[in-house]
PDB file of C-alpha atoms in Angstrom:
ATOM      1  CA  MET A   5      78.080  48.928 176.962  1.00 77.00           C
ATOM      2  CA  THR A   6      80.386  51.675 178.268  1.00 83.00           C
ATOM      3  CA  GLN A   7      81.487  52.487 181.844  1.00 88.00           C
ATOM      4  CA  ILE A   8      82.010  56.127 182.922  1.00 88.00           C
ATOM      5  CA  LYS A   9      82.839  57.837 186.226  1.00 91.00           C
ATOM      6  CA  LEU A  10      80.142  60.321 187.226  1.00 90.00           C
ATOM      7  CA  LYS A  11      81.333  63.002 189.655  1.00 92.00           C
ATOM      8  CA  TRP A  12      78.690  64.975 191.529  1.00 89.00           C
ATOM      9  CA  ASN A  13      79.649  67.302 194.373  1.00 87.00           C
ATOM     10  CA  LYS A  14      81.868  65.162 196.621  1.00 87.00           C
ATOM     11  CA  GLU A  15      80.410  61.864 195.422  1.00 89.00           C
ATOM     12  CA  GLU A  16      81.463  59.645 192.538  1.00 91.00           C
ATOM     13  CA  PHE A  17      79.394  56.937 190.815  1.00 91.00           C
ATOM     14  CA  ASP A  18      80.188  54.169 188.319  1.00 89.00           C
ATOM     15  CA  VAL A  19      77.581  54.473 185.567  1.00 87.00           C
ATOM     16  CA  THR A  20      77.024  51.928 182.828  1.00 88.00           C
ATOM     17  CA  ILE A  21      75.674  53.245 179.518  1.00 86.00           C
ATOM     18  CA  GLU A  22      73.885  50.442 177.689  1.00 86.00           C
ATOM     19  CA  GLU A  23      74.103  50.152 173.909  1.00 87.00           C
ATOM     20  CA  GLY A  24      71.410  52.209 172.190  1.00 86.00           C
ATOM     21  CA  SER A  25      70.739  54.462 175.216  1.00 88.00           C
ATOM     22  CA  THR A  26      69.429  57.954 174.585  1.00 90.00           C
ATOM     23  CA  VAL A  27      70.153  61.136 176.502  1.00 90.00           C
ATOM     24  CA  GLU A  28      66.753  60.860 178.201  1.00 91.00           C
ATOM     25  CA  VAL A  29      67.448  57.292 179.345  1.00 90.00           C
ATOM     26  CA  PHE A  30      70.877  58.313 180.654  1.00 90.00           C
ATOM     27  CA  LYS A  31      69.457  61.251 182.585  1.00 90.00           C
ATOM     28  CA  THR A  32      66.743  59.063 184.082  1.00 90.00           C
ATOM     29  CA  GLN A  33      69.426  56.629 185.225  1.00 90.00           C
ATOM     30  CA  VAL A  34      71.360  59.463 186.859  1.00 89.00           C
ATOM     31  CA  TRP A  35      68.198  60.762 188.536  1.00 89.00           C
ATOM     32  CA  THR A  36      67.734  57.410 190.311  1.00 88.00           C
ATOM     33  CA  LEU A  37      71.275  57.751 191.710  1.00 88.00           C
ATOM     34  CA  THR A  38      71.294  61.417 192.725  1.00 88.00           C
ATOM     35  CA  GLN A  39      67.643  62.606 192.884  1.00 88.00           C
ATOM     36  CA  VAL A  40      68.622  65.520 190.641  1.00 89.00           C
ATOM     37  CA  PRO A  41      65.594  66.151 188.355  1.00 90.00           C
ATOM     38  CA  ILE A  42      66.190  65.646 184.636  1.00 88.00           C
ATOM     39  CA  ASP A  43      65.525  69.292 183.789  1.00 89.00           C
ATOM     40  CA  ARG A  44      68.209  70.434 186.254  1.00 88.00           C
ATOM     41  CA  GLN A  45      70.994  68.117 185.087  1.00 90.00           C
ATOM     42  CA  LYS A  46      73.979  69.778 183.414  1.00 91.00           C
ATOM     43  CA  TYR A  47      77.040  67.781 182.281  1.00 90.00           C
ATOM     44  CA  LEU A  48      80.664  68.588 181.625  1.00 88.00           C
ATOM     45  CA  GLY A  49      83.081  66.073 180.118  1.00 87.00           C
ATOM     46  CA  PHE A  50      81.227  64.798 177.071  1.00 89.00           C
ATOM     47  CA  PRO A  51      82.885  65.460 173.690  1.00 88.00           C
ATOM     48  CA  GLY A  52      81.535  68.595 172.002  1.00 85.00           C
ATOM     49  CA  GLY A  53      80.734  70.515 175.195  1.00 84.00           C
ATOM     50  CA  MET A  54      77.512  70.496 177.210  1.00 85.00           C
ATOM     51  CA  LEU A  55      75.243  67.479 176.731  1.00 86.00           C
ATOM     52  CA  LYS A  56      71.975  68.446 175.001  1.00 87.00           C
ATOM     53  CA  ASP A  57      68.717  66.490 174.898  1.00 86.00           C
ATOM     54  CA  SER A  58      68.932  66.422 171.110  1.00 88.00           C
ATOM     55  CA  ASP A  59      72.452  64.913 171.048  1.00 89.00           C
ATOM     56  CA  ASP A  60      73.250  61.377 169.887  1.00 90.00           C
ATOM     57  CA  LEU A  61      74.472  59.917 173.178  1.00 88.00           C
ATOM     58  CA  MET A  62      76.080  56.827 171.682  1.00 89.00           C
ATOM     59  CA  ALA A  63      78.010  58.935 169.146  1.00 88.00           C
ATOM     60  CA  LYS A  64      79.489  60.941 171.997  1.00 89.00           C
ATOM     61  CA  VAL A  65      80.245  57.859 174.109  1.00 87.00           C
ATOM     62  CA  ALA A  66      82.060  56.270 171.165  1.00 88.00           C
ATOM     63  CA  LYS A  67      84.615  59.090 171.341  1.00 89.00           C
ATOM     64  CA  MET A  68      85.263  58.556 175.064  1.00 88.00           C
ATOM     65  CA  LYS A  69      87.702  56.200 176.737  1.00 87.00           C
ATOM     66  CA  PRO A  70      86.366  53.594 179.187  1.00 85.00           C
ATOM     67  CA  GLY A  71      86.238  55.065 182.709  1.00 87.00           C
ATOM     68  CA  ALA A  72      86.189  58.662 181.452  1.00 89.00           C
ATOM     69  CA  LYS A  73      85.045  61.221 184.015  1.00 91.00           C
ATOM     70  CA  VAL A  74      81.867  63.238 183.562  1.00 89.00           C
ATOM     71  CA  THR A  75      80.808  65.988 185.985  1.00 91.00           C
ATOM     72  CA  LEU A  76      77.165  66.515 186.929  1.00 90.00           C
ATOM     73  CA  MET A  77      75.897  69.891 188.091  1.00 89.00           C
ATOM     74  CA  GLY A  78      72.440  70.157 189.646  1.00 88.00           C
ATOM     75  CA  THR A  79      70.478  70.366 192.888  1.00 86.00           C
ATOM     76  CA  PRO A  80      68.475  67.352 194.086  1.00 86.00           C
ATOM     77  CA  GLU A  81      64.791  67.582 194.912  1.00 79.00           C
ATOM     78  CA  GLY A  82      64.128  69.118 198.326  1.00 71.00           C
ATOM     79  CA  LYS A  83      67.519  70.842 198.400  1.00 67.00           C
ATOM     80  CA  GLU A  84      66.555  73.881 196.369  1.00 61.00           C
ATOM     81  CA  LEU A  85      67.653  77.277 197.557  1.00 58.00           C
ATOM     82  CA  LYS A  86      64.780  79.017 199.276  1.00 64.00           C
ATOM     83  CA  SER A  87      64.263  82.661 200.018  1.00 65.00           C
ATOM     84  CA  PRO A  88      64.928  83.437 203.683  1.00 67.00           C
ATOM     85  CA  GLU A  89      61.831  83.716 205.847  1.00 69.00           C
ATOM     86  CA  GLU A  90      63.078  87.085 207.048  1.00 72.00           C
ATOM     87  CA  LYS A  91      64.480  89.505 204.517  1.00 72.00           C
ATOM     88  CA  THR A  92      68.047  90.533 205.216  1.00 70.00           C
ATOM     89  CA  VAL A  93      68.193  94.225 206.016  1.00 70.00           C
ATOM     90  CA  PHE A  94      71.495  96.058 205.790  1.00 69.00           C
ATOM     91  CA  GLU A  95      72.434  98.901 208.114  1.00 68.00           C
ATOM     92  CA  GLU A  96      72.793 101.411 205.301  1.00 70.00           C
ATOM     93  CA  ASP A  97      69.156 100.740 204.305  1.00 71.00           C
ATOM     94  CA  LEU A  98      67.823 101.729 207.737  1.00 74.00           C
ATOM     95  CA  SER A  99      66.649 105.171 208.722  1.00 77.00           C
ATOM     96  CA  PRO A 100      68.152 106.738 211.871  1.00 70.00           C
ATOM     97  CA  GLU A 101      64.905 106.004 213.724  1.00 72.00           C
ATOM     98  CA  GLU A 102      64.972 102.324 212.688  1.00 76.00           C
ATOM     99  CA  LYS A 103      68.615 101.999 213.767  1.00 71.00           C
ATOM    100  CA  ALA A 104      67.809 103.437 217.180  1.00 70.00           C
ATOM    101  CA  LYS A 105      64.796 101.121 217.577  1.00 74.00           C
ATOM    102  CA  ILE A 106      66.844  98.006 216.789  1.00 71.00           C
ATOM    103  CA  LEU A 107      69.628  99.051 219.154  1.00 68.00           C
ATOM    104  CA  LYS A 108      67.081  99.638 221.903  1.00 70.00           C
ATOM    105  CA  GLU A 109      65.426  96.240 221.314  1.00 74.00           C
ATOM    106  CA  LYS A 110      68.808  94.520 221.531  1.00 70.00           C
ATOM    107  CA  LYS A 111      69.580  96.524 224.682  1.00 68.00           C
ATOM    108  CA  VAL A 112      72.550  98.158 223.017  1.00 64.00           C
ATOM    109  CA  GLU A 113      73.350 101.676 224.172  1.00 64.00           C
ATOM    110  CA  ILE A 114      72.303 104.109 221.470  1.00 63.00           C
ATOM    111  CA  PRO A 115      75.071 106.509 220.438  1.00 69.00           C
ATOM    112  CA  PRO A 116      74.161 110.015 221.611  1.00 73.00           C
ATOM    113  CA  ALA A 117      72.493 112.104 218.933  1.00 81.00           C
ATOM    114  CA  GLY A 118      73.679 115.600 218.179  1.00 90.00           C
ATOM    115  CA  ILE A 119      71.718 118.843 217.904  1.00 94.00           C
ATOM    116  CA  LYS A 120      72.044 121.110 214.886  1.00 93.00           C
ATOM    117  CA  ASN A 121      73.186 124.672 215.518  1.00 93.00           C
ATOM    118  CA  LEU A 122      70.420 127.033 214.419  1.00 92.00           C
ATOM    119  CA  GLY A 123      72.437 130.227 214.543  1.00 89.00           C
ATOM    120  CA  ASN A 124      74.496 130.777 217.718  1.00 92.00           C
ATOM    121  CA  THR A 125      72.349 128.252 219.622  1.00 95.00           C
ATOM    122  CA  CYS A 126      75.270 126.372 221.152  1.00 94.00           C
ATOM    123  CA  TYR A 127      74.159 127.663 224.588  1.00 96.00           C
ATOM    124  CA  MET A 128      70.734 126.075 224.052  1.00 96.00           C
ATOM    125  CA  ASN A 129      72.151 122.824 222.661  1.00 96.00           C
ATOM    126  CA  ALA A 130      74.449 122.403 225.669  1.00 95.00           C
ATOM    127  CA  THR A 131      71.519 122.974 228.031  1.00 96.00           C
ATOM    128  CA  LEU A 132      69.321 120.463 226.191  1.00 96.00           C
ATOM    129  CA  GLN A 133      72.021 117.785 226.272  1.00 94.00           C
ATOM    130  CA  CYS A 134      72.536 118.430 229.973  1.00 93.00           C
ATOM    131  CA  LEU A 135      68.847 118.082 230.856  1.00 95.00           C
ATOM    132  CA  HIS A 136      68.460 115.090 228.545  1.00 94.00           C
ATOM    133  CA  ASN A 137      70.907 113.145 230.707  1.00 92.00           C
ATOM    134  CA  VAL A 138      68.786 113.463 233.867  1.00 93.00           C
ATOM    135  CA  PRO A 139      66.711 110.224 233.845  1.00 92.00           C
ATOM    136  CA  ASP A 140      64.114 111.391 236.400  1.00 94.00           C
ATOM    137  CA  LEU A 141      63.500 114.590 234.468  1.00 94.00           C
ATOM    138  CA  LYS A 142      63.091 112.599 231.241  1.00 93.00           C
ATOM    139  CA  ASN A 143      60.511 110.398 232.958  1.00 93.00           C
ATOM    140  CA  ALA A 144      58.625 113.458 234.189  1.00 94.00           C
ATOM    141  CA  LEU A 145      58.567 114.916 230.679  1.00 94.00           C
ATOM    142  CA  ASP A 146      57.408 111.596 229.197  1.00 92.00           C
ATOM    143  CA  THR A 147      54.365 111.591 231.484  1.00 92.00           C
ATOM    144  CA  TYR A 148      53.632 115.297 231.086  1.00 92.00           C
ATOM    145  CA  GLN A 149      50.098 116.017 229.928  1.00 88.00           C
ATOM    146  CA  PRO A 150      49.699 119.551 228.531  1.00 84.00           C
ATOM    147  CA  PRO A 151      46.457 121.420 229.237  1.00 80.00           C
ATOM    148  CA  THR A 152      43.773 121.843 226.618  1.00 76.00           C
ATOM    149  CA  ALA A 153      44.493 124.130 223.699  1.00 68.00           C
ATOM    150  CA  GLU A 154      42.256 126.853 225.144  1.00 56.00           C
ATOM    151  CA  ALA A 155      44.166 126.947 228.432  1.00 59.00           C
ATOM    152  CA  ARG A 156      47.629 126.310 227.041  1.00 71.00           C
ATOM    153  CA  ASP A 157      50.165 129.057 227.731  1.00 89.00           C
ATOM    154  CA  ILE A 158      53.707 129.533 226.468  1.00 93.00           C
ATOM    155  CA  ASP A 159      55.178 127.595 229.434  1.00 94.00           C
ATOM    156  CA  ALA A 160      53.072 124.579 228.466  1.00 93.00           C
ATOM    157  CA  VAL A 161      54.135 124.922 224.825  1.00 94.00           C
ATOM    158  CA  LEU A 162      57.816 125.138 225.779  1.00 96.00           C
ATOM    159  CA  THR A 163      57.499 122.086 228.050  1.00 95.00           C
ATOM    160  CA  SER A 164      55.788 120.103 225.294  1.00 94.00           C
ATOM    161  CA  GLN A 165      58.546 121.040 222.840  1.00 95.00           C
ATOM    162  CA  LEU A 166      61.210 119.983 225.355  1.00 96.00           C
ATOM    163  CA  ARG A 167      59.450 116.634 225.683  1.00 96.00           C
ATOM    164  CA  THR A 168      59.551 116.290 221.880  1.00 95.00           C
ATOM    165  CA  VAL A 169      63.286 117.053 221.816  1.00 95.00           C
ATOM    166  CA  ASN A 170      63.947 114.389 224.459  1.00 93.00           C
ATOM    167  CA  THR A 171      61.957 111.851 222.465  1.00 91.00           C
ATOM    168  CA  GLN A 172      63.887 112.675 219.294  1.00 91.00           C
ATOM    169  CA  LEU A 173      67.245 112.367 221.066  1.00 90.00           C
ATOM    170  CA  THR A 174      66.391 108.819 222.172  1.00 84.00           C
ATOM    171  CA  SER A 175      64.832 107.665 218.893  1.00 81.00           C
ATOM    172  CA  THR A 176      67.509 108.493 216.331  1.00 80.00           C
ATOM    173  CA  THR A 177      71.241 108.200 215.782  1.00 77.00           C
ATOM    174  CA  GLU A 178      71.631 111.393 213.774  1.00 82.00           C
ATOM    175  CA  SER A 179      71.529 115.077 214.656  1.00 90.00           C
ATOM    176  CA  ILE A 180      68.112 116.600 215.279  1.00 92.00           C
ATOM    177  CA  VAL A 181      66.848 120.064 214.312  1.00 94.00           C
ATOM    178  CA  PRO A 182      64.861 121.530 217.265  1.00 94.00           C
ATOM    179  CA  MET A 183      63.301 124.353 215.266  1.00 95.00           C
ATOM    180  CA  GLN A 184      59.949 124.332 217.107  1.00 95.00           C
ATOM    181  CA  PHE A 185      61.715 124.306 220.469  1.00 96.00           C
ATOM    182  CA  VAL A 186      63.949 127.302 219.741  1.00 96.00           C
ATOM    183  CA  MET A 187      60.913 129.246 218.487  1.00 96.00           C
ATOM    184  CA  ALA A 188      59.061 128.525 221.743  1.00 96.00           C
ATOM    185  CA  LEU A 189      62.174 129.379 223.775  1.00 96.00           C
ATOM    186  CA  ARG A 190      62.546 132.770 222.073  1.00 96.00           C
ATOM    187  CA  GLN A 191      58.861 133.485 222.539  1.00 95.00           C
ATOM    188  CA  ARG A 192      59.040 132.674 226.259  1.00 96.00           C
ATOM    189  CA  PHE A 193      62.357 134.460 226.765  1.00 96.00           C
ATOM    190  CA  PRO A 194      62.670 137.279 224.188  1.00 95.00           C
ATOM    191  CA  ARG A 195      66.273 137.840 225.259  1.00 95.00           C
ATOM    192  CA  PHE A 196      67.281 134.760 223.257  1.00 95.00           C
ATOM    193  CA  ALA A 197      65.738 136.326 220.144  1.00 94.00           C
ATOM    194  CA  GLU A 198      68.014 139.379 220.205  1.00 94.00           C
ATOM    195  CA  MET A 199      69.833 139.956 216.929  1.00 91.00           C
ATOM    196  CA  GLN A 200      73.007 141.710 215.901  1.00 90.00           C
ATOM    197  CA  ASN A 201      74.540 142.245 212.464  1.00 88.00           C
ATOM    198  CA  GLY A 202      71.752 140.260 210.834  1.00 87.00           C
ATOM    199  CA  GLY A 203      72.115 137.173 213.040  1.00 90.00           C
ATOM    200  CA  TYR A 204      71.099 135.933 216.466  1.00 93.00           C
ATOM    201  CA  MET A 205      73.366 137.015 219.297  1.00 94.00           C
ATOM    202  CA  GLN A 206      75.380 134.633 221.420  1.00 93.00           C
ATOM    203  CA  GLN A 207      73.724 133.848 224.746  1.00 94.00           C
ATOM    204  CA  ASP A 208      74.645 132.335 228.089  1.00 93.00           C
ATOM    205  CA  ALA A 209      73.958 128.640 228.795  1.00 94.00           C
ATOM    206  CA  ASP A 210      73.474 129.352 232.513  1.00 92.00           C
ATOM    207  CA  GLU A 211      70.686 131.825 231.750  1.00 94.00           C
ATOM    208  CA  CYS A 212      69.073 129.295 229.414  1.00 96.00           C
ATOM    209  CA  LEU A 213      69.233 126.596 232.092  1.00 95.00           C
ATOM    210  CA  ARG A 214      67.739 128.883 234.750  1.00 94.00           C
ATOM    211  CA  GLY A 215      64.956 129.932 232.400  1.00 95.00           C
ATOM    212  CA  LEU A 216      64.033 126.366 231.492  1.00 96.00           C
ATOM    213  CA  LEU A 217      64.068 125.242 235.132  1.00 95.00           C
ATOM    214  CA  THR A 218      61.782 128.148 236.023  1.00 94.00           C
ATOM    215  CA  THR A 219      59.376 127.133 233.257  1.00 95.00           C
ATOM    216  CA  LEU A 220      59.415 123.450 234.199  1.00 95.00           C
ATOM    217  CA  SER A 221      58.804 124.304 237.855  1.00 93.00           C
ATOM    218  CA  THR A 222      55.388 125.659 236.837  1.00 92.00           C
ATOM    219  CA  THR A 223      54.409 122.773 234.545  1.00 93.00           C
ATOM    220  CA  LEU A 224      55.863 119.582 236.071  1.00 93.00           C
ATOM    221  CA  LYS A 225      53.998 118.732 239.245  1.00 88.00           C
ATOM    222  CA  GLY A 226      55.806 117.074 242.128  1.00 82.00           C
ATOM    223  CA  SER A 227      54.844 114.297 244.513  1.00 78.00           C
ATOM    224  CA  SER A 228      52.618 116.687 246.467  1.00 77.00           C
ATOM    225  CA  GLU A 229      50.366 119.583 245.557  1.00 70.00           C
ATOM    226  CA  ALA A 230      52.779 122.127 247.032  1.00 66.00           C
ATOM    227  CA  SER A 231      55.879 120.835 245.237  1.00 82.00           C
ATOM    228  CA  ASN A 232      57.166 120.614 241.699  1.00 91.00           C
ATOM    229  CA  ARG A 233      59.455 118.095 240.025  1.00 93.00           C
ATOM    230  CA  VAL A 234      62.218 120.627 239.352  1.00 93.00           C
ATOM    231  CA  ASP A 235      62.704 121.525 243.016  1.00 91.00           C
ATOM    232  CA  GLU A 236      62.553 117.842 243.962  1.00 91.00           C
ATOM    233  CA  LEU A 237      65.365 117.070 241.521  1.00 92.00           C
ATOM    234  CA  PHE A 238      67.499 120.206 241.498  1.00 91.00           C
ATOM    235  CA  GLY A 239      66.417 122.261 244.490  1.00 89.00           C
ATOM    236  CA  TYR A 240      68.385 122.678 247.694  1.00 89.00           C
ATOM    237  CA  THR A 241      68.045 124.900 250.734  1.00 89.00           C
ATOM    238  CA  LEU A 242      70.952 127.194 251.509  1.00 87.00           C
ATOM    239  CA  LYS A 243      71.122 128.178 255.164  1.00 91.00           C
ATOM    240  CA  SER A 244      73.135 131.284 255.983  1.00 90.00           C
ATOM    241  CA  THR A 245      74.217 132.618 259.350  1.00 92.00           C
ATOM    242  CA  LEU A 246      75.382 136.210 259.591  1.00 92.00           C
ATOM    243  CA  LYS A 247      77.259 137.023 262.796  1.00 91.00           C
ATOM    244  CA  CYS A 248      79.034 140.191 263.861  1.00 90.00           C
ATOM    245  CA  LEU A 249      82.516 139.238 264.990  1.00 88.00           C
ATOM    246  CA  GLU A 250      83.045 142.565 266.756  1.00 87.00           C
ATOM    247  CA  CYS A 251      79.893 142.471 268.865  1.00 86.00           C
ATOM    248  CA  ASP A 252      79.157 139.263 270.742  1.00 82.00           C
ATOM    249  CA  GLU A 253      75.976 140.676 272.220  1.00 84.00           C
ATOM    250  CA  GLU A 254      74.289 141.009 268.836  1.00 88.00           C
ATOM    251  CA  PRO A 255      72.483 137.756 267.977  1.00 90.00           C
ATOM    252  CA  PRO A 256      73.348 136.052 264.674  1.00 90.00           C
ATOM    253  CA  GLN A 257      70.898 136.429 261.827  1.00 92.00           C
ATOM    254  CA  GLU A 258      69.875 133.205 260.116  1.00 93.00           C
ATOM    255  CA  SER A 259      68.167 132.852 256.749  1.00 92.00           C
ATOM    256  CA  GLU A 260      67.160 130.097 254.362  1.00 90.00           C
ATOM    257  CA  GLU A 261      66.984 130.343 250.601  1.00 87.00           C
ATOM    258  CA  LEU A 262      65.744 127.797 248.089  1.00 84.00           C
ATOM    259  CA  SER A 263      67.944 127.586 245.007  1.00 84.00           C
ATOM    260  CA  ARG A 264      68.256 125.330 241.966  1.00 84.00           C
ATOM    261  CA  VAL A 265      71.715 126.253 240.722  1.00 79.00           C
ATOM    262  CA  MET A 266      74.872 126.133 242.781  1.00 77.00           C
ATOM    263  CA  LEU A 267      77.383 128.761 241.750  1.00 74.00           C
ATOM    264  CA  CYS A 268      81.074 128.016 241.827  1.00 73.00           C
ATOM    265  CA  HIS A 269      83.337 131.044 241.560  1.00 71.00           C
ATOM    266  CA  LEU A 270      86.937 130.244 240.693  1.00 75.00           C
ATOM    267  CA  GLY A 271      89.797 132.416 241.776  1.00 75.00           C
ATOM    268  CA  THR A 272      89.385 135.537 243.892  1.00 77.00           C
ATOM    269  CA  GLN A 273      87.519 138.821 243.528  1.00 73.00           C
ATOM    270  CA  THR A 274      90.698 140.553 242.394  1.00 78.00           C
ATOM    271  CA  GLU A 275      91.953 137.672 240.249  1.00 79.00           C
ATOM    272  CA  PRO A 276      88.943 135.713 238.983  1.00 75.00           C
ATOM    273  CA  VAL A 277      89.300 132.687 236.719  1.00 74.00           C
ATOM    274  CA  SER A 278      87.031 133.315 233.754  1.00 69.00           C
ATOM    275  CA  HIS A 279      88.598 131.147 231.051  1.00 66.00           C
ATOM    276  CA  ILE A 280      89.727 127.537 230.883  1.00 61.00           C
ATOM    277  CA  THR A 281      93.260 128.581 229.951  1.00 66.00           C
ATOM    278  CA  GLN A 282      93.530 130.409 233.278  1.00 60.00           C
ATOM    279  CA  GLY A 283      92.626 127.397 235.381  1.00 51.00           C
TER     280      GLY A 283
END
């Protein structure tokens, strides 16, 4: 009969090995103490290295001092490692669309997506980003229903493509390529298709904005039959009074004009401010 110290995780047991015991008997004894199945038991501390089922247990014990320490490695029944119910997904494995969806579900503000330059289209990109940040206009585009294919004109096509761009900008975290939109824009406004030296010419963002607002005013209906969503959001009435300061008898002339863009001229007529470095 030999006494050994069995160390398992943070626990320690006094185990008595009876004369004539086999490896199988010893492992069964340990199983009753730890609930570690026999086929999972691995031992360190016996002479000659790892304890094998074919080893002569008593021959090994004879070479050990009383109270020698033996370490058990193994997982008890019911404590096995299980695969997680939900697979762990790493950020680098997600597509830009999946990233945006998760951020939206967790109510985290999605980083603004960029727009690829398609050849001097910075004027168009700036206009798209500007309109994209008008919530009421986005809502109007989301609910826009284009006419049937037979009755669809270029204004309807351009509006539909703008709706697609807005959807893409809110459903991804990477730059988008609005190829279909720029094609529709150049078809509706041929000026933006002008070329020079083998490439598209630079254009004015203000002209692009005015053109798009004109198009949307014909396709996005307002709260009444006589109105449109563009004028409800961007329109204002400018009232002008023209009075002759040299003739009091002449009545002033009043006029009203509906506009969607408010101009802001910096400087004076003789010394205008036309560049940021001048202001």
